[in-house]
Coordinates of C-alpha atoms in Angstrom, one line a residue:
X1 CA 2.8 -10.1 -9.0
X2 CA 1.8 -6.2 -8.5
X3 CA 5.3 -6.1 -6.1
X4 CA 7.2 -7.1 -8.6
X5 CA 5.6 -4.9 -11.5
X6 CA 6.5 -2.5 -9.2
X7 CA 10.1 -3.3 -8.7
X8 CA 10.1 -3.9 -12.5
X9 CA 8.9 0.2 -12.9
X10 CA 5.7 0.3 -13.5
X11 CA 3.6 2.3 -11.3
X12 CA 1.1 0.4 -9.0
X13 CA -1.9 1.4 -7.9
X14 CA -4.2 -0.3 -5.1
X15 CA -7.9 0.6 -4.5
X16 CA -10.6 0.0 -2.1
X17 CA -14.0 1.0 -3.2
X18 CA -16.7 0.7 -1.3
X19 CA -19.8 2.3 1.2
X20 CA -19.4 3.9 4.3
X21 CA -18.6 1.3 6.9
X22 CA -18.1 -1.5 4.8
X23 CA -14.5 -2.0 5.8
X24 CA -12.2 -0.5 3.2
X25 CA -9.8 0.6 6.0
X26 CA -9.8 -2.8 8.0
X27 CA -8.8 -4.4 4.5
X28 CA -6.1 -2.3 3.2
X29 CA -4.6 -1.6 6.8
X30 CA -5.4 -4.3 9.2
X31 CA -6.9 -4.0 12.8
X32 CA -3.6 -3.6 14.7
X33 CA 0.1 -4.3 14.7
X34 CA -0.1 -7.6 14.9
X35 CA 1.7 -8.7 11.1
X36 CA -0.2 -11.7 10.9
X37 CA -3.6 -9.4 10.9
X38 CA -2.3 -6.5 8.3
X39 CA -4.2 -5.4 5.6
X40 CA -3.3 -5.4 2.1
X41 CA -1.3 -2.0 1.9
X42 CA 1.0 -3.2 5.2
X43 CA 2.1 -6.4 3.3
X44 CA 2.8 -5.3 0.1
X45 CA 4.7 -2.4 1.3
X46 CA 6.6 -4.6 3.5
X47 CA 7.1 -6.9 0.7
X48 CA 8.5 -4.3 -1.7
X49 CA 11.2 -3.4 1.1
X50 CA 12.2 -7.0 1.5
X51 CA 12.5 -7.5 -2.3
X52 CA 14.2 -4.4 -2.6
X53 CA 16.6 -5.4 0.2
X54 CA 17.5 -8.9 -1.6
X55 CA 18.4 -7.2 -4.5
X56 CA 22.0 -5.6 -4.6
X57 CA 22.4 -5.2 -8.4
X58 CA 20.1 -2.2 -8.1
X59 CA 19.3 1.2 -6.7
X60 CA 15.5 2.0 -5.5
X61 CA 13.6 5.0 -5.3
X62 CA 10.1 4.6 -4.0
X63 CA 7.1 7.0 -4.0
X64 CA 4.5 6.2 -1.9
X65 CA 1.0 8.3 -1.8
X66 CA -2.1 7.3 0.6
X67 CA -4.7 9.1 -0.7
X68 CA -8.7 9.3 0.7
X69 CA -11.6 10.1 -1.8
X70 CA -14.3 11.5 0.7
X71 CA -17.3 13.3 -0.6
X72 CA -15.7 14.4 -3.7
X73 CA -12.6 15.6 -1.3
X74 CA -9.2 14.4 -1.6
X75 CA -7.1 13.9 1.9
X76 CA -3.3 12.9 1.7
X77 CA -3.4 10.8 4.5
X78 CA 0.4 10.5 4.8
X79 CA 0.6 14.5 5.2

């Protein structure tokens, strides 16, 4: 349903909150490239292009941000 909010406009927004070592980044990116292990983040971004892909009676532009919040620093991970 958050996909296709997405597709539908609306921003989207996932977030993994949690301590140190807790597994934030094995969640949201899975342990490898195997697709049947990805994380949250890998699916639904793969998901987006496939919907996107289906539909011809539109145009996309996506924005993608992957952002860290580390002791009160912010890291743009996709920089």
């Amino acid at each position: 349903a958050i996909i296709t909010s997405c597709i539908d406009g609306y921003n989207v927004c996932f977030l993994a909150y949690g301590q140190t070592g807790s597994g934030k980044t094995h969640t949201m990116m899975g342990p490898g490239d195997n697709r049947e292990l990805w994380g949250v983040n890998r699916r639904a971004v793969a998901e987006l292009f496939d919907i996107c892909d289906k539909r011809t009676d539109a145009s996309f532009t996506l924005k993608i941000s992957l952002m860290e919040i580390y002791n009160e620093n912010i890291y743009d991970l996709l920089a």
